[in-house]
Coordinates of N, CA and C in Angstrom, one line a residue:
M430 N 2.6 45.0 -25.4 CA 3.8 44.6 -26.5 C 5.1 44.3 -25.6
Q431 N 5.2 43.9 -24.4 CA 6.0 43.7 -23.6 C 6.9 42.4 -24.1
E432 N 6.2 41.2 -24.5 CA 6.8 40.2 -24.9 C 7.5 40.4 -26.2
V433 N 7.1 41.3 -27.2 CA 7.5 41.4 -28.5 C 8.8 42.3 -28.3
Q434 N 8.8 43.4 -27.2 CA 9.8 44.1 -26.9 C 10.9 43.2 -26.4
R435 N 10.7 42.3 -25.8 CA 11.8 41.4 -25.2 C 12.5 40.6 -25.9
V436 N 11.6 40.0 -27.1 CA 12.1 39.3 -28.1 C 12.9 40.3 -29.0
I437 N 12.5 41.4 -29.3 CA 13.3 42.4 -30.2 C 14.6 42.5 -29.1
D438 N 14.6 42.9 -28.0 CA 15.9 43.2 -27.1 C 16.9 42.2 -27.4
K439 N 16.4 41.1 -27.0 CA 17.3 39.9 -27.2 C 18.0 39.6 -28.4
Y440 N 17.2 39.6 -29.6 CA 17.9 39.6 -30.8 C 18.6 40.9 -31.3
G441 N 18.2 42.0 -31.0 CA 18.8 43.2 -30.9 C 20.4 43.4 -30.4
E442 N 20.6 42.7 -29.0 CA 21.6 42.6 -28.2 C 22.6 41.8 -29.2
K443 N 21.9 40.4 -29.7 CA 22.9 39.5 -30.4 C 23.3 39.9 -31.8
L444 N 22.5 41.0 -32.1 CA 23.0 41.3 -33.4 C 24.0 42.4 -33.1
V445 N 24.1 43.2 -32.3 CA 25.2 44.1 -31.8 C 26.4 43.4 -31.3
E446 N 26.3 42.3 -30.7 CA 27.3 41.3 -30.3 C 28.0 40.7 -31.5
R447 N 27.1 40.1 -32.5 CA 27.9 39.5 -33.5 C 28.5 40.7 -34.4
I448 N 28.2 41.8 -34.7 CA 28.9 42.8 -35.2 C 30.1 43.2 -34.5
V449 N 29.9 43.5 -33.2 CA 31.7 43.7 -32.6 C 32.5 42.5 -32.7
K450 N 31.9 41.3 -32.4 CA 33.0 40.2 -32.6 C 33.2 40.0 -34.0
K451 N 32.8 40.5 -35.0 CA 33.2 40.4 -36.4 C 34.3 41.3 -36.4
L452 N 34.1 42.4 -36.0 CA 35.0 43.6 -36.2 C 36.1 43.3 -35.6
Q453 N 35.9 42.7 -34.3 CA 37.4 42.4 -33.4 C 38.2 41.2 -34.2
A454 N 37.3 39.9 -34.5 CA 38.0 39.1 -35.4 C 38.6 39.5 -36.9
G455 N 38.2 40.7 -37.3 CA 38.7 41.4 -38.6 C 39.8 42.4 -38.3
N456 N 40.0 42.4 -37.2 CA 41.2 43.4 -36.8 C 40.7 45.0 -37.1
K457 N 39.5 45.2 -36.8 CA 39.1 46.6 -37.4 C 38.9 47.3 -36.2
V458 N 39.4 47.2 -35.0 CA 39.5 48.0 -33.8 C 40.9 48.6 -33.5
A459 N 40.8 49.8 -33.5 CA 41.8 50.7 -33.2 C 41.6 51.4 -31.8
T460 N 40.7 52.3 -31.8 CA 40.4 52.8 -30.4 C 39.4 52.4 -29.8
G461 N 38.3 51.4 -30.5 CA 37.3 51.0 -29.7 C 36.1 52.0 -29.9
N462 N 36.3 53.2 -30.6 CA 34.9 54.1 -30.7 C 33.9 53.3 -31.7
L463 N 34.3 52.6 -32.6 CA 33.5 52.1 -33.4 C 32.4 51.0 -32.9
I464 N 33.4 50.2 -32.0 CA 32.5 49.0 -31.5 C 31.8 49.6 -30.1
N465 N 32.1 50.5 -29.6 CA 31.3 51.1 -28.6 C 30.3 51.9 -28.8
S466 N 30.1 52.5 -30.3 CA 29.2 53.4 -30.8 C 28.0 52.4 -31.2
I467 N 28.1 51.1 -31.2 CA 27.2 50.5 -32.1 C 26.0 50.3 -31.1
T468 N 24.9 50.4 -31.7 CA 23.5 50.2 -30.7 C 22.5 49.6 -31.8
Y469 N 21.5 49.3 -31.5 CA 20.1 49.3 -32.2 C 19.0 49.9 -31.7
K470 N 18.1 50.2 -32.5 CA 16.8 50.9 -32.2 C 15.7 50.1 -33.1
Y471 N 14.5 50.0 -32.4 CA 13.4 49.2 -33.4 C 12.4 50.2 -33.2
S472 N 11.5 49.9 -34.4 CA 10.1 50.6 -34.5 C 9.2 49.9 -35.3
Y473 N 7.9 50.5 -34.9 CA 6.8 49.6 -35.6 C 6.1 50.7 -36.5
T474 N 6.1 50.3 -37.6 CA 5.4 51.2 -38.5 C 4.6 50.6 -39.7
N475 N 3.5 50.9 -39.6 CA 2.5 50.3 -40.9 C 2.7 48.8 -40.9
G476 N 2.4 48.1 -39.8 CA 2.6 46.9 -39.4 C 3.9 45.9 -39.5
Q477 N 4.5 46.9 -39.5 CA 6.2 46.1 -39.7 C 7.2 46.4 -38.5
Y478 N 7.8 45.6 -37.9 CA 8.9 46.1 -37.1 C 10.0 46.3 -37.9
K479 N 10.8 47.4 -37.5 CA 12.2 47.4 -38.2 C 13.2 47.7 -36.9
I480 N 14.4 46.8 -37.4 CA 15.7 47.2 -36.2 C 16.6 47.8 -37.0
Q481 N 16.9 48.7 -36.6 CA 18.1 49.8 -37.4 C 19.3 49.5 -36.3
I482 N 20.4 49.2 -37.1 CA 21.7 49.4 -36.4 C 22.4 50.7 -36.5
T483 N 22.8 51.2 -35.4 CA 23.3 52.7 -35.7 C 24.9 52.6 -34.9
G484 N 25.8 53.6 -35.3 CA 27.0 53.5 -34.8 C 27.7 54.9 -35.1
A485 N 28.9 54.8 -35.3 CA 29.9 56.1 -35.7 C 29.8 56.2 -37.0
P486 N 30.0 57.4 -37.4 CA 29.7 57.7 -39.2 C 30.4 56.9 -39.9
Y487 N 31.4 56.5 -39.5 CA 32.4 55.6 -40.6 C 32.1 54.1 -40.6
L488 N 30.9 53.7 -39.6 CA 30.5 52.4 -39.8 C 30.2 52.1 -41.3
I489 N 29.6 52.7 -42.1 CA 29.0 52.4 -43.3 C 30.4 52.3 -44.3
N490 N 31.5 52.9 -43.9 CA 32.6 53.0 -44.7 C 33.4 51.7 -44.7
V491 N 33.4 51.4 -43.1 CA 34.0 49.9 -42.9 C 33.0 48.9 -43.5
D492 N 31.6 48.9 -43.8 CA 31.0 47.8 -44.1 C 31.0 47.9 -45.8
R493 N 30.8 48.8 -46.5 CA 30.9 49.1 -47.7 C 32.1 49.6 -48.4
G494 N 33.2 49.7 -47.6 CA 34.4 49.9 -48.1 C 34.4 51.5 -48.9
R495 N 35.5 51.8 -49.7 CA 35.4 53.1 -50.4 C 36.2 52.9 -51.7
R496 N 35.5 53.2 -52.9 CA 35.8 53.3 -54.0 C 37.0 53.9 -54.7
A497 N 37.6 53.5 -55.3 CA 38.8 54.3 -55.9 C 38.3 55.3 -56.9
G498 N 39.2 56.4 -56.7 CA 38.6 57.6 -57.3 C 37.8 58.6 -56.6
A499 N 37.5 58.0 -55.3 CA 36.7 58.6 -54.4 C 37.4 59.9 -53.9
K500 N 36.8 61.1 -53.3 CA 37.4 61.9 -52.6 C 38.0 61.3 -51.4
P501 N 39.6 61.9 -51.1 CA 40.4 61.3 -50.0 C 39.5 61.3 -48.6
P502 N 39.7 60.6 -47.9 CA 39.1 60.7 -46.8 C 39.7 61.6 -45.9
P503 N 39.1 62.3 -44.6 CA 39.9 63.5 -43.8 C 40.8 62.8 -43.0
V504 N 41.9 63.7 -43.2 CA 43.2 63.3 -42.6 C 43.3 63.2 -41.0
K505 N 42.5 64.1 -40.6 CA 42.4 63.9 -39.0 C 42.2 62.5 -38.2
P506 N 41.2 61.9 -38.9 CA 41.0 60.5 -38.3 C 42.0 59.6 -38.5
L507 N 42.7 59.8 -39.6 CA 44.0 59.0 -39.9 C 45.1 59.0 -39.2
L508 N 45.2 60.4 -39.0 CA 46.4 60.7 -38.0 C 46.1 60.2 -36.9
A509 N 45.0 60.2 -36.3 CA 44.9 59.4 -34.8 C 44.8 57.9 -35.0
W510 N 44.5 57.4 -36.0 CA 44.6 56.0 -36.4 C 46.2 55.5 -36.4
I511 N 47.0 56.4 -37.1 CA 48.3 56.4 -36.9 C 49.0 56.1 -35.6
K512 N 48.5 57.2 -34.7 CA 49.0 57.3 -33.5 C 48.8 56.1 -32.5
I513 N 47.7 55.9 -32.7 CA 46.8 54.5 -31.7 C 47.4 53.1 -32.4
R514 N 47.7 53.1 -33.6 CA 48.3 51.8 -34.0 C 49.9 51.8 -33.9
R515 N 50.1 52.9 -33.6 CA 51.7 52.9 -33.5 C 52.4 52.5 -34.7
I516 N 52.0 52.9 -35.9 CA 52.7 52.8 -36.9 C 53.9 53.5 -37.2
P517 N 55.2 52.8 -37.4 CA 56.3 53.7 -37.3 C 56.5 54.7 -38.3
I518 N 57.3 55.6 -38.2 CA 57.0 56.8 -39.0 C 58.0 56.2 -40.0
N519 N 57.5 56.4 -41.5 CA 58.3 56.1 -42.7 C 58.7 57.7 -43.3
M520 N 59.8 57.8 -43.1 CA 60.2 59.1 -43.8 C 59.9 59.3 -45.2
E521 N 60.3 58.7 -46.0 CA 60.0 58.7 -47.7 C 58.4 58.9 -47.6
L522 N 57.4 57.8 -46.9 CA 56.2 58.3 -47.2 C 55.7 59.6 -46.6
A523 N 56.3 59.8 -45.4 CA 56.0 61.2 -44.9 C 56.5 62.4 -45.7
M524 N 57.6 62.4 -46.5 CA 57.7 63.3 -47.5 C 57.0 63.3 -48.5
R525 N 56.4 62.4 -49.1 CA 55.5 62.1 -50.3 C 54.0 62.7 -49.9
G526 N 53.9 62.6 -48.4 CA 52.5 63.1 -47.9 C 52.5 64.8 -47.9
L527 N 53.8 65.1 -47.5 CA 54.1 66.5 -47.4 C 54.1 67.1 -48.6
N528 N 54.6 66.2 -49.6 CA 54.7 66.8 -50.8 C 53.3 66.8 -51.3
Y529 N 52.4 66.0 -51.2 CA 51.0 66.0 -51.6 C 50.3 67.2 -50.8
A530 N 50.4 67.3 -49.5 CA 49.8 68.4 -48.7 C 50.1 69.5 -49.2
I531 N 51.4 70.1 -49.4 CA 51.8 71.3 -50.1 C 51.4 71.7 -51.4
N532 N 51.3 70.7 -52.2 CA 50.8 70.8 -53.6 C 49.4 71.2 -53.5
L533 N 48.6 70.9 -52.5 CA 46.9 71.1 -52.5 C 47.0 72.8 -52.3
G534 N 47.8 73.4 -51.7 CA 47.8 74.6 -51.6 C 48.5 75.3 -52.7
F535 N 49.3 75.0 -53.5 CA 50.3 75.7 -54.4 C 49.6 75.3 -55.7
K536 N 49.7 76.6 -56.6 CA 49.4 76.3 -58.0 C 50.3 77.2 -58.8
N537 N 50.9 76.8 -60.1 CA 51.5 77.8 -60.6 C 50.7 78.9 -61.3
K538 N 51.3 79.9 -61.9 CA 50.8 81.0 -62.4 C 49.4 80.7 -63.3
K539 N 49.3 79.8 -64.0 CA 48.5 79.5 -65.0 C 47.2 78.5 -64.5
G540 N 47.6 78.3 -63.0 CA 46.6 77.6 -62.1 C 46.8 76.2 -62.1
Y541 N 47.8 75.4 -62.6 CA 48.2 74.1 -62.6 C 48.8 73.8 -61.2
F542 N 48.3 72.8 -60.8 CA 49.4 72.2 -59.8 C 50.6 71.9 -59.9
L543 N 51.9 72.3 -59.0 CA 53.0 72.1 -59.3 C 53.5 70.7 -59.4
P544 N 54.3 70.3 -60.2 CA 54.6 69.0 -60.4 C 55.6 68.4 -58.9
P545 N 55.2 67.1 -58.7 CA 56.1 66.7 -57.4 C 57.2 67.0 -57.3
S546 N 58.2 66.9 -58.3 CA 59.5 67.2 -58.5 C 59.9 68.9 -58.1
A547 N 59.0 69.6 -58.5 CA 59.1 71.2 -57.9 C 58.9 71.3 -56.5
V548 N 57.8 70.9 -56.2 CA 57.5 70.8 -54.6 C 58.7 70.0 -53.9
Q549 N 59.3 68.8 -54.4 CA 60.3 68.3 -53.5 C 61.6 69.2 -53.6
K550 N 61.9 69.9 -54.8 CA 62.9 71.0 -54.8 C 62.7 71.9 -53.7
F551 N 61.4 72.4 -53.7 CA 61.2 73.5 -52.7 C 61.4 72.9 -51.1
I552 N 61.0 71.5 -51.1 CA 61.4 71.0 -49.7 C 62.8 71.0 -49.3
D553 N 63.6 70.5 -50.5 CA 64.7 70.3 -50.4 C 65.8 71.6 -50.0
K554 N 65.2 72.7 -50.8 CA 65.9 74.1 -50.7 C 65.4 74.6 -49.5
K555 N 64.7 74.5 -48.9 CA 64.2 75.0 -47.5 C 64.9 74.4 -46.4
K556 N 65.1 72.9 -46.6 CA 65.6 72.0 -45.7 C 64.6 71.5 -44.7
I557 N 63.3 71.6 -45.1 CA 62.3 71.0 -44.4 C 62.5 69.6 -44.0
K558 N 62.6 69.4 -42.8 CA 62.7 68.1 -42.1 C 61.7 68.0 -41.0
P559 N 60.9 67.0 -41.4 CA 59.7 67.2 -40.5 C 60.0 66.5 -38.9
D560 N 59.4 67.0 -38.1 CA 59.5 66.2 -36.9 C 58.2 65.4 -36.7
K561 N 58.2 64.7 -35.6 CA 57.3 63.2 -35.8 C 56.0 63.6 -35.9
E562 N 55.7 64.9 -35.3 CA 54.0 65.1 -35.7 C 53.8 65.6 -37.2
K563 N 55.1 66.5 -37.9 CA 54.7 66.6 -39.3 C 54.9 65.3 -40.0
A564 N 55.8 64.2 -39.6 CA 56.0 63.4 -40.5 C 54.7 62.5 -40.4
R565 N 54.1 62.3 -39.2 CA 52.8 61.4 -39.0 C 51.6 62.2 -40.0
L566 N 51.8 63.7 -39.7 CA 50.7 64.3 -40.7 C 51.1 64.0 -42.3
G567 N 52.2 64.0 -42.6 CA 52.5 63.6 -44.1 C 52.1 62.2 -44.4
M568 N 52.4 61.3 -43.4 CA 52.0 59.8 -43.7 C 50.5 59.7 -43.7
A569 N 49.6 60.5 -43.1 CA 48.1 60.7 -43.2 C 47.9 61.1 -44.4
F570 N 48.2 62.3 -44.8 CA 48.0 62.7 -46.3 C 48.5 61.7 -47.0
A571 N 49.6 61.0 -47.0 CA 49.9 59.8 -47.9 C 49.0 58.8 -48.2
I572 N 48.6 58.5 -47.0 CA 47.6 57.2 -47.0 C 46.1 57.6 -47.3
A573 N 45.8 59.0 -47.2 CA 44.4 59.4 -47.9 C 44.5 59.6 -49.2
K574 N 45.6 60.0 -49.8 CA 45.9 59.9 -51.3 C 45.6 58.4 -51.7
N575 N 46.5 57.4 -51.2 CA 46.3 56.2 -51.5 C 45.0 55.5 -51.4
I576 N 44.3 55.8 -50.4 CA 42.8 55.2 -50.3 C 42.0 56.0 -51.3
S577 N 42.3 57.0 -51.9 CA 41.5 57.6 -52.7 C 41.8 56.8 -54.1
K578 N 43.1 56.9 -54.3 CA 43.7 56.0 -55.6 C 43.1 54.7 -55.8
R579 N 43.3 53.7 -54.6 CA 43.3 52.3 -54.8 C 42.1 51.9 -54.0
S580 N 41.3 52.6 -53.2 CA 40.3 52.3 -52.5 C 40.3 51.3 -51.4
I581 N 39.3 51.0 -50.4 CA 39.6 50.2 -49.6 C 38.3 49.3 -49.7
K582 N 38.9 47.7 -49.4 CA 37.8 46.7 -49.6 C 36.8 46.6 -48.4
P583 N 35.7 46.4 -48.8 CA 34.5 46.5 -48.2 C 34.5 45.1 -47.1
F584 N 34.0 45.6 -46.0 CA 34.3 44.4 -44.9 C 32.8 44.2 -44.4
P585 N 32.1 43.5 -45.2 CA 30.4 43.5 -45.0 C 30.1 42.8 -43.5
I586 N 29.8 43.6 -42.7 CA 29.4 43.2 -41.4 C 27.7 43.1 -40.9
L587 N 27.2 44.4 -41.8 CA 25.8 44.6 -41.7 C 24.9 43.6 -42.0
N588 N 25.2 43.4 -43.2 CA 24.1 42.3 -43.6 C 24.3 41.0 -43.2
E589 N 25.6 40.5 -43.0 CA 26.1 39.3 -42.5 C 25.4 39.0 -41.1
A590 N 25.5 40.2 -40.4 CA 25.1 40.1 -38.8 C 23.6 40.0 -38.9
S591 N 22.7 40.9 -39.9 CA 21.4 40.8 -40.0 C 20.9 39.5 -40.3
K592 N 21.5 38.7 -40.9 CA 21.1 37.2 -41.2 C 20.4 36.5 -39.8
I593 N 20.9 36.8 -38.8 CA 20.3 36.5 -37.5 C 18.8 36.8 -37.3
L594 N 18.4 37.9 -37.9 CA 17.2 38.1 -38.1 C 15.8 37.6 -39.0
A595 N 16.7 36.7 -39.9 CA 16.0 36.0 -40.8 C 15.8 34.4 -40.6
T596 N 16.3 34.2 -39.4 CA 16.4 32.7 -38.7 C 15.1 32.2 -38.6
K597 N 14.8 31.2 -38.7 CA 13.1 30.7 -37.9 C 13.0 30.9 -36.7
Q598 N 13.8 30.7 -36.0 CA 14.0 30.7 -34.5 C 13.5 32.3 -34.0
F599 N 14.2 33.3 -34.7 CA 13.7 34.5 -34.4 C 12.4 34.7 -34.7
Q600 N 12.0 34.5 -35.8 CA 10.5 34.5 -36.4 C 9.6 33.7 -35.7
T601 N 10.0 32.5 -35.1 CA 9.2 31.8 -34.2 C 8.9 32.6 -33.0
E602 N 10.0 33.0 -32.5 CA 9.8 33.6 -30.9 C 9.0 34.8 -31.2
L603 N 9.3 35.6 -32.3 CA 8.6 36.7 -32.4 C 7.0 36.6 -32.7
K604 N 6.6 35.6 -33.3 CA 5.1 35.3 -33.8 C 4.6 34.9 -32.3
Q605 N 5.5 34.1 -31.4 CA 4.8 33.9 -30.2 C 4.8 35.0 -29.2
A606 N 5.7 35.9 -29.3 CA 5.5 36.9 -28.4 C 4.3 37.9 -28.7
I607 N 4.0 37.8 -30.3 CA 3.0 38.8 -30.9 C 1.8 38.2 -30.2
V608 N 1.6 36.7 -30.3 CA 0.3 36.2 -30.0 C 0.0 36.4 -28.2
K609 N 1.0 36.3 -27.6 CA 1.1 36.5 -26.2 C 0.6 37.9 -25.6
D610 N 1.4 38.8 -26.5 CA 0.7 40.2 -26.2 C -0.6 40.5 -26.6
L611 N -0.9 39.9 -27.8 CA -2.5 40.0 -28.0 C -3.4 39.3 -27.1
K612 N -3.0 38.2 -26.5 CA -3.9 37.7 -25.5 C -3.8 38.5 -24.4
V613 N -2.8 39.1 -24.2 CA -3.2 40.1 -22.6 C -3.8 41.2 -23.3
K614 N -3.6 41.6 -24.3 CA -4.5 42.9 -24.8 C -5.9 42.7 -24.7
I615 N -6.3 41.6 -25.2 CA -7.6 41.3 -25.2 C -8.4 40.6 -24.4
K616 N -7.5 40.1 -23.1 CA -7.7 39.2 -22.0 C -8.0 38.0 -22.2
L617 N -7.4 37.3 -23.4 CA -8.1 35.8 -23.6 C -6.9 34.8 -22.4
P618 N -7.5 33.7 -22.2 CA -6.9 32.7 -21.4 C -5.7 32.1 -22.0

């Protein structure tokens, strides 16, 4: 099955290359973790070859997006993203994010979250002025909250890139490789 493996490797590499180029063209590269994590695997089961794309856990979120109303994304990766993208600190956004983050931990005596105005009064009364790290953290919380509210549009790369496997050229090369491997296996001229 050397010929089949050669063809699948050739098209698997093309598939990964196409995905990486599409991510770069769509300005979806911050750290390079995602594009460096993308690989392919193939398997043969029940008479079928399957090629599977693997990558960083958030590849699926980039591909499918994130629906509005979903749980907010984790803050830690957003914090790293803010630093890497060198997003300027917006104090208003940072304060709103800190307000949201503080409110996550505070409830009134009846178990309800405090209104933002009460949390803002607390911040003002205590004269909490965030330093750069706290400001970035506040921004990350605010961004997470906005993602949860508004969603992230999908950036469909997996289905688009996999169209390469539906081409006649791939199917023809794969059929020819199977025939060659079978000829070698049963030693036909």
